[in-house]
Each structure stands twice: as C-alpha cells, then as structure tokens.
Coordinates of C-alpha atoms in Angstrom, one line a residue:
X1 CA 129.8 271.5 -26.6
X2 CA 128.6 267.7 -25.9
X3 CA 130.4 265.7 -23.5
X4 CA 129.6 261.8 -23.8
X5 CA 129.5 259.8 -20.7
X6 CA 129.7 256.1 -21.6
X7 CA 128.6 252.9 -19.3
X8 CA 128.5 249.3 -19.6
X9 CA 125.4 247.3 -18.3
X10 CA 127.6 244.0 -18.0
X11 CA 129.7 245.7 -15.4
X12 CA 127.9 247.3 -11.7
X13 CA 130.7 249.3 -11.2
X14 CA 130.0 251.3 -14.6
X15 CA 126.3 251.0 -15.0
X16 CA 125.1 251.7 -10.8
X17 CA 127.0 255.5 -11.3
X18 CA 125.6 255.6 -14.6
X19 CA 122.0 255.1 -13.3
X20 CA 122.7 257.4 -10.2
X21 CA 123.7 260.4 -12.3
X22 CA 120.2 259.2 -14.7
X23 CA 118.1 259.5 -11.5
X24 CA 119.0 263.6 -11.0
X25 CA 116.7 265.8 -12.4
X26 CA 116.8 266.8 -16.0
X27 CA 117.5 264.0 -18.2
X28 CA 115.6 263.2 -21.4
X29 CA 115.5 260.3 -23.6
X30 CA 118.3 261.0 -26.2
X31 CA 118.8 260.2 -30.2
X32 CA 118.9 257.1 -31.7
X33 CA 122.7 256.1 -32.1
X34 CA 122.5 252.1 -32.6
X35 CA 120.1 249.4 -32.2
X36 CA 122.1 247.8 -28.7
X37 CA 122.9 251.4 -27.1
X38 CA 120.5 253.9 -25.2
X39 CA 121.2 257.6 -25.1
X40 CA 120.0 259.8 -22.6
X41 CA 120.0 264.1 -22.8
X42 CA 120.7 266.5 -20.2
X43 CA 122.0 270.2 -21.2
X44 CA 125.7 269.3 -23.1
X45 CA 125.4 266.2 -20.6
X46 CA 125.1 262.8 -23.0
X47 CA 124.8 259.3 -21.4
X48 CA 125.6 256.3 -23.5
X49 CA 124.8 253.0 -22.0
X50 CA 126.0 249.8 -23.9
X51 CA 126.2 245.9 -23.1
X52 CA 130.1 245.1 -24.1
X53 CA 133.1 245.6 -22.7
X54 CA 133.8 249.1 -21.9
X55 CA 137.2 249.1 -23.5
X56 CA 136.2 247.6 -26.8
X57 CA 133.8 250.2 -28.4
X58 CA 136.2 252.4 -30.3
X59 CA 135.7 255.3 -31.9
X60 CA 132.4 256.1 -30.3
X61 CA 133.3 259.9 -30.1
X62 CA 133.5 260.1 -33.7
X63 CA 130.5 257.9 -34.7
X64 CA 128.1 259.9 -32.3
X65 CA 129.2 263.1 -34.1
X66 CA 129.0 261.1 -37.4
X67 CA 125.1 259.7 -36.5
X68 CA 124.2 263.1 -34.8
X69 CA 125.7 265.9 -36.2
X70 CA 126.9 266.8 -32.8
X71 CA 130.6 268.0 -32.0
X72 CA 131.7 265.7 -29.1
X73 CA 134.5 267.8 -26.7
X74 CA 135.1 265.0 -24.1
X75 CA 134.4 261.4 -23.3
X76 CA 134.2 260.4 -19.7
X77 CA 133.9 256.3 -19.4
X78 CA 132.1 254.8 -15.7
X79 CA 134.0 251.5 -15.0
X80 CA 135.2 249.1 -12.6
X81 CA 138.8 248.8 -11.2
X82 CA 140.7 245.1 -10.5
X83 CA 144.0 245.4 -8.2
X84 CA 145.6 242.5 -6.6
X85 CA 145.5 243.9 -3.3
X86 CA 141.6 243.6 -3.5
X87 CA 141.6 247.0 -1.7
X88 CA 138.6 249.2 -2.3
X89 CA 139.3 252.5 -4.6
X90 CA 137.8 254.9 -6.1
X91 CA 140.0 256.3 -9.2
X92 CA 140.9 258.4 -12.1
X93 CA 143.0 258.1 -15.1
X94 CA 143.8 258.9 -18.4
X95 CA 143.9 256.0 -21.3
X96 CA 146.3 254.7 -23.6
X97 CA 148.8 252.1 -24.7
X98 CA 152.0 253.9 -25.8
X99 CA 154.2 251.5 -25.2
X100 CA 152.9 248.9 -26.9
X101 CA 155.2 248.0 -30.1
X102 CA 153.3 248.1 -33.6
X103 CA 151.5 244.3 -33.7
X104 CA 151.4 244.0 -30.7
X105 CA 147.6 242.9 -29.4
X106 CA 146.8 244.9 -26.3
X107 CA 145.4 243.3 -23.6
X108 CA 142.5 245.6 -22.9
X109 CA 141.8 247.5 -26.2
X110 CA 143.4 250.9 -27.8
X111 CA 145.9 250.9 -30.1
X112 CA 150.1 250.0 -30.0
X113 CA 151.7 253.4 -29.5
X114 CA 148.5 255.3 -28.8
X115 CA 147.9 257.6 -26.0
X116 CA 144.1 259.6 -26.0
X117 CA 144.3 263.0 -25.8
X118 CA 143.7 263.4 -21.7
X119 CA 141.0 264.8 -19.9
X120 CA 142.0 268.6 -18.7
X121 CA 139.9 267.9 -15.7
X122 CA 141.7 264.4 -14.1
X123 CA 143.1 266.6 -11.6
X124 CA 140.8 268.9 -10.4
X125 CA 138.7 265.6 -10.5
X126 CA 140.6 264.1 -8.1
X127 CA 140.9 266.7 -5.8
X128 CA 136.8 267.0 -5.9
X129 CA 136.4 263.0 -5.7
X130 CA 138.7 262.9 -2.7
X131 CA 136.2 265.7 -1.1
X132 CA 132.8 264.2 -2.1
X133 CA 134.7 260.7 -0.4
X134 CA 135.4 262.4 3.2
X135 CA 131.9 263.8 2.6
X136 CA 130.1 260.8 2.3
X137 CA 132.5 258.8 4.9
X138 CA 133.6 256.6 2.5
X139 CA 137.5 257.3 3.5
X140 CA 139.6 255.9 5.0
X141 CA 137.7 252.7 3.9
X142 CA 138.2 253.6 -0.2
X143 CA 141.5 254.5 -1.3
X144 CA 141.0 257.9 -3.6
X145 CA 143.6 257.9 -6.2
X146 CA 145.0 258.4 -10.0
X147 CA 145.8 255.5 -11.6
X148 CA 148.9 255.6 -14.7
X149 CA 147.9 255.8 -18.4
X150 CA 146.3 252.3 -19.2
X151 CA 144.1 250.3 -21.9
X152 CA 141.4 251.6 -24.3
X153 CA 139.2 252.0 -26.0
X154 CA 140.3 254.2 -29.1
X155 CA 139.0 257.9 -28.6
X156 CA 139.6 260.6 -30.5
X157 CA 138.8 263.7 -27.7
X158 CA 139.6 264.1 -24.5
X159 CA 139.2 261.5 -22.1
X160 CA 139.4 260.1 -18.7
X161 CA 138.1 257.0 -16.9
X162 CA 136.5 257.0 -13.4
X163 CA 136.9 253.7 -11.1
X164 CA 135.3 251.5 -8.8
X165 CA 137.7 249.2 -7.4
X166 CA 138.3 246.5 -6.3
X167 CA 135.7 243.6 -5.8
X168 CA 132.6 242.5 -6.8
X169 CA 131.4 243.7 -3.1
X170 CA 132.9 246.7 -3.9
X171 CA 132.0 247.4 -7.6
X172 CA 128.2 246.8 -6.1
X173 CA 128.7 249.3 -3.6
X174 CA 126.0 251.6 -4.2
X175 CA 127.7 254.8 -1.7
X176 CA 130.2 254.6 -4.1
X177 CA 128.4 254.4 -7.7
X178 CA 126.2 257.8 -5.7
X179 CA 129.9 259.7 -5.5
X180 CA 131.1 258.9 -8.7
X181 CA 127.9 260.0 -10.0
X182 CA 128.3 263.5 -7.8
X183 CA 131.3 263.7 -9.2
X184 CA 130.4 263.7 -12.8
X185 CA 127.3 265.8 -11.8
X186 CA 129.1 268.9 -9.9
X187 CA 132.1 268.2 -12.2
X188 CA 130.3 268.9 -15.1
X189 CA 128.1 272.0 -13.8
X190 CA 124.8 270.2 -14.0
X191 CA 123.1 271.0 -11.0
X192 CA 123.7 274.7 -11.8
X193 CA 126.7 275.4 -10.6
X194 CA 130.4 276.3 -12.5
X195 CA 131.8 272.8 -13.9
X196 CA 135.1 271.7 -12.4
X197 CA 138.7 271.9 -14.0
X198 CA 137.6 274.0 -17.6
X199 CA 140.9 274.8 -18.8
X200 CA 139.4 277.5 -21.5
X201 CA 138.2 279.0 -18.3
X202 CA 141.0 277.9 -15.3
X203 CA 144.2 278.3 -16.8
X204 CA 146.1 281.1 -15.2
X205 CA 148.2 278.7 -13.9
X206 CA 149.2 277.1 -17.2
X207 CA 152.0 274.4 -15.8
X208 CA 150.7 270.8 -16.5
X209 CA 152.2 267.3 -14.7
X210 CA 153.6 264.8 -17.2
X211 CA 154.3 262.3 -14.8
X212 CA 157.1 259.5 -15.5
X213 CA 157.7 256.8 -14.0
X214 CA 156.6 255.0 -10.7
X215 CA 154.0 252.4 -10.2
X216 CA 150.9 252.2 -11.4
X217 CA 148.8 254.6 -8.5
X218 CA 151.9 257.4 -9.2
X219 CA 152.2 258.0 -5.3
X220 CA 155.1 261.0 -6.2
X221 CA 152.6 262.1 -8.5
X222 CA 150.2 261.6 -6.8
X223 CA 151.7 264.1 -3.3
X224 CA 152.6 267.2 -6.0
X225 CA 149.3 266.9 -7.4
X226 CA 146.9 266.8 -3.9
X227 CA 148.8 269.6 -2.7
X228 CA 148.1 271.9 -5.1
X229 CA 146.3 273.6 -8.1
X230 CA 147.9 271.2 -10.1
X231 CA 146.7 270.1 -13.7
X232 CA 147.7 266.6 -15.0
X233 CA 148.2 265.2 -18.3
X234 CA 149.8 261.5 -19.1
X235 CA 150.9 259.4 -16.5
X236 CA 153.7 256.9 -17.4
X237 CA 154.5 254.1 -15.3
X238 CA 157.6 252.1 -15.0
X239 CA 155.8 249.7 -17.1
X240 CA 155.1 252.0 -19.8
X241 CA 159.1 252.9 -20.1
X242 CA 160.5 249.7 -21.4
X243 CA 164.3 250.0 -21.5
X244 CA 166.7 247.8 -22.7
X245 CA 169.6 247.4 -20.0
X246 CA 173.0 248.9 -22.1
X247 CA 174.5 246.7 -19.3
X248 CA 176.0 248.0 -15.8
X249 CA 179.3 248.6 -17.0
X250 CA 177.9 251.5 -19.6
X251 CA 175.9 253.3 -16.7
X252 CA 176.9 256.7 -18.9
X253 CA 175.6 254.9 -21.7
X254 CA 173.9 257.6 -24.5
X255 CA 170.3 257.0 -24.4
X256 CA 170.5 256.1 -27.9
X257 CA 172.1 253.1 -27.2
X258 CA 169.1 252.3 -25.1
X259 CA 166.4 249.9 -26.7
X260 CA 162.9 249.7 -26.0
X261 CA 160.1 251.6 -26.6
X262 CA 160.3 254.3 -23.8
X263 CA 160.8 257.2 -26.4
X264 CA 158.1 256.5 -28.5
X265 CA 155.7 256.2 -24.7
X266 CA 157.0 259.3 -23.8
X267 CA 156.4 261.2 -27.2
X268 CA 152.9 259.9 -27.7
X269 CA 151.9 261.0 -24.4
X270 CA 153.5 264.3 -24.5
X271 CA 151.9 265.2 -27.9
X272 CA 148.7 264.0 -26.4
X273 CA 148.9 266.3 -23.2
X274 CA 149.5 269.3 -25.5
X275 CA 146.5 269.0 -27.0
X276 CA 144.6 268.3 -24.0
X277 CA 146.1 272.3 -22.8
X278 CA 146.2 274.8 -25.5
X279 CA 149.1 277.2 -24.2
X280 CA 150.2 275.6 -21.6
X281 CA 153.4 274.8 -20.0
X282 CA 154.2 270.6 -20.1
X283 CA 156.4 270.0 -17.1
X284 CA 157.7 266.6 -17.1
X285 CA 157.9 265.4 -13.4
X286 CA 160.1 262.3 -12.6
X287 CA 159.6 259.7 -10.1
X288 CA 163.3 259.6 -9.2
X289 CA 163.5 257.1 -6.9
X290 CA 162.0 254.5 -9.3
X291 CA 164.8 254.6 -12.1
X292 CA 168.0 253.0 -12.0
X293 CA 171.2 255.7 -12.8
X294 CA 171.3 254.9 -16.7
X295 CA 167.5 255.0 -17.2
X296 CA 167.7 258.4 -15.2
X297 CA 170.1 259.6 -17.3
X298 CA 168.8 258.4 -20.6
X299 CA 164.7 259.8 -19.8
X300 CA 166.4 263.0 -18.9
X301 CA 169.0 263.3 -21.9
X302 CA 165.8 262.6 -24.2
X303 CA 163.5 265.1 -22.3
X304 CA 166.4 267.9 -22.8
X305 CA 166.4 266.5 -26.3
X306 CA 163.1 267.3 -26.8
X307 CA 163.0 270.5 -24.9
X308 CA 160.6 269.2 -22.5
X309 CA 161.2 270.9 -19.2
X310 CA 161.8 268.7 -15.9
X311 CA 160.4 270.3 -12.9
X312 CA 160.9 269.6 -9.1
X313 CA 157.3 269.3 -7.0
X314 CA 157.8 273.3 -5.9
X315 CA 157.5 274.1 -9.5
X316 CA 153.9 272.9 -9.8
X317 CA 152.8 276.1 -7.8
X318 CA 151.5 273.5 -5.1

C-alpha cells in the first residue's frame, strides 16, 4: 500500500502543510520520479512536491506506479481554497467534473463527465480536522467544512483534496498548514497510531452519503454527516445538476423529458462512490429544500430508476 500526498510549491497553502508533515520524524529522501518533482519516503507515506498548478498534473497515480513499480491506493492533494466571502476555511472534498458535457474545457482541470473515485476517509477526516481545529483554537475563526465535488486533476485511485481557504493571509497561515499536516499525519497512522476512516478495516456500518444537491459547502450534508459515524462519497451540488426547465405548466413532467446533464453527474459519481466502498450500501441523500417540485420529482424518479436508495438523515445511523 503507497498513498501519494501531492503539493505545489507555487501555492503556500499546499506546500507550508506539505513542509509541516516533512518536518515529523521519519521521512527519507524518495525515488527519482521526474526531473521538476521531489519525492520524499516515510512507511506507505509518499510526498510529491511539484512547481505547477496542482490541478493540472494528471495521471500522477498511474505514472508513479509506472516509474516505480509501486501500487498507489490513494492520492491526497495539499491546496489552497478561494471563496468570495474571503472567510477563512479549512476543507475537504472529493474531485471531479461530471457535469461537464463532452468538449467542454473545464475550468480547473479533470475531465467532462468524470468523477475520481472518492477518498473512503473524507468523512472521518472531517470529523478529525474539526477536532485538531478546536484543539489548536483555530475555530470559531476557520470555518471547518466539506466542500461539493469540484475540478481536477485526472486520478485514477482514490482521492480527496484538503483546503486552506480563503486569502493569501490565510493560505500563509502557518497554525493552519501545522493542522492540515496533523491531520494527514494521525490520519494516515504515521506517528504510530491506527490510521483514520480505513474502510477495509471500519466498515460495520456499511451505509455511505451520496449527497445531491445544495450549495457548494453541502450544509444538509454537511449536519447528517458531523453528527454521526457517517461515510461520504460524491457530493453534487446544484451546480453539478443542470436541468433543463420542461416549463412550469409540466411540473409532473417525466424526467425524461428533462434536458441537461444531471443523469449523466449523478451516474458518474455514483459508480465512482461504489468503488471507493466495496460492499457497501450507497444512500443517496437529497438536499430537499434546494430543488424546485419537477427537479425533485425527476432526481428522485431517476434514483428509483436506478435503484439507488434515498435515505432521510436518521438513516445514516447518526
């Protein structure tokens, strides 16, 4: 088992965690992968610093285990977060860009219709990042929170990005690059201790959160998965379920008479969540009060098409 974790030097918010979790004990200079990355060893533990863009290195999953011979399980990416509100976060999400139509050019890397297979551990994660926050009194002042399924780049395992938001002030903030950095360190077992959210070992309670719909920080989500023991898959925004309006006066309308690409998002990150949790239950859970009657009715007729179950926040366990 070798999990990558991947940082960018052009950006503080990626690199200053990256350097934090490099200044704990035990890491060793690692192989030669190209002439304009570093690699750095530390038990199944693999840091991969770069100078682009962290969204536009695709594929580097696959061409570690091509250069190295080693089998790559997970890929966790260190970056910065940008919000209008300016408001400092610290965040976790899956990637992907399944709404996207086929050439289409996405904004910030992946691929149209694409969803990466998500991390088993995003919500245990976020429950842990919340805790190392209060621990190191950096809430109320950050905002701790999932973000929905967004941007690349292309990976081929499972995956999740972790976020410092939302200024420069704030991407320099060197508490924060120290809990992201404890996070990934306790997270993965390192310091000696049981890594968080294994799903090989965890999964007696097999029910997973597809969440749909909402905005982009998934607050419904968001409250079923704090509460509980919950695991988390794809999280579909609003604007990751483009619907064509049938127009008022069909508000029954079948869903096939719906245009957009909304079944397609939904598929792609469905398939993707399976294969994040071998044997376990999908639930699909709805943000409710962010769809109009017809979109309600067509995401749920497609769901039931699809046999996808549609649970209510009690049937998370929480």
């Amino acid at each position: 088992m070798v999990i990558l974790l991947v940082a960018t030097t052009t950006d503080p918010a990626s690199i200053n965690p990256a350097n934090a979790l490099l200044a704990k004990p035990g890491w060793q200079p690692g192989p030669h992968f190209q002439d304009d990355m570093k690699s750095f060893v530390n038990q199944y533990a693999r840091v991969l610093l770069h100078g682009k863009s962290i969204v536009v290195e695709d594929d580097l999953d696959k061409r570690w285990e091509e250069k190295t011979g080693e089998v790559v399980d997970e890929v966790i990416f260190f970056s910065k977060h940008t919000a209008v509100s300016n408001k400092p976060a610290l965040t976790v999400h899956p990637i992907g860009v399944p709404h996207l139509r086929a050439g289409d050019v996405p904004p910030q890397g992946g691929k149209p219709g694409w969803a990466a297979i998500p991390s088993p551990r995003i919500g245990p994660w976020i429950r842990h990042l919340k805790k190392l926050a209060q621990d190191h009194n950096l809430v109320p002042e950050f905002e701790i929170t999932l973000e929905a399924t967004h941007h690349g780049p292309l990976t081929n395992k499972p995956t999740m990005f972790l976020e410092i938001g939302s200024t420069d002030d704030y991407w320099k903030r060197q508490d924060a690059a120290e809990v992201m950095a404890q996070l990934a360190w306790e997270g993965l077992g390192l310091g000696g201790g049981e890594d968080i959210g294994n799903w090989n070992r965890e999964n007696v309670k097999k029910k997973i959160l597809l969440g749909i719909g909402g905005g982009h920080y998934a607050p419904r989500h968001m409250d079923v998965i704090m509460k509980g023991d919950v695991w988390v898959g794809h999280l579909l925004s609003g604007y990751s379920l483009p619907m064509d309006d049938p127009n008022q006066s069909k508000a029954g309308a079948d869903d096939k008479e719906i245009g957009g690409t909304w079944r397609a998002s939904i598929t792609a990150a469905y398939e993707a969540t399976i294969v994040a949790f071998p044997g376990g239950e999908i639930i699909a859970h709805l943000d409710q009060k962010s769809f109009k009657g017809w979109q309600k009715n067509a995401i749920t007729g497609f769901l039931n098409q699809k046999n996808i179950k549609i649970g209510k926040p009690n049937d998370f366990g929480g």
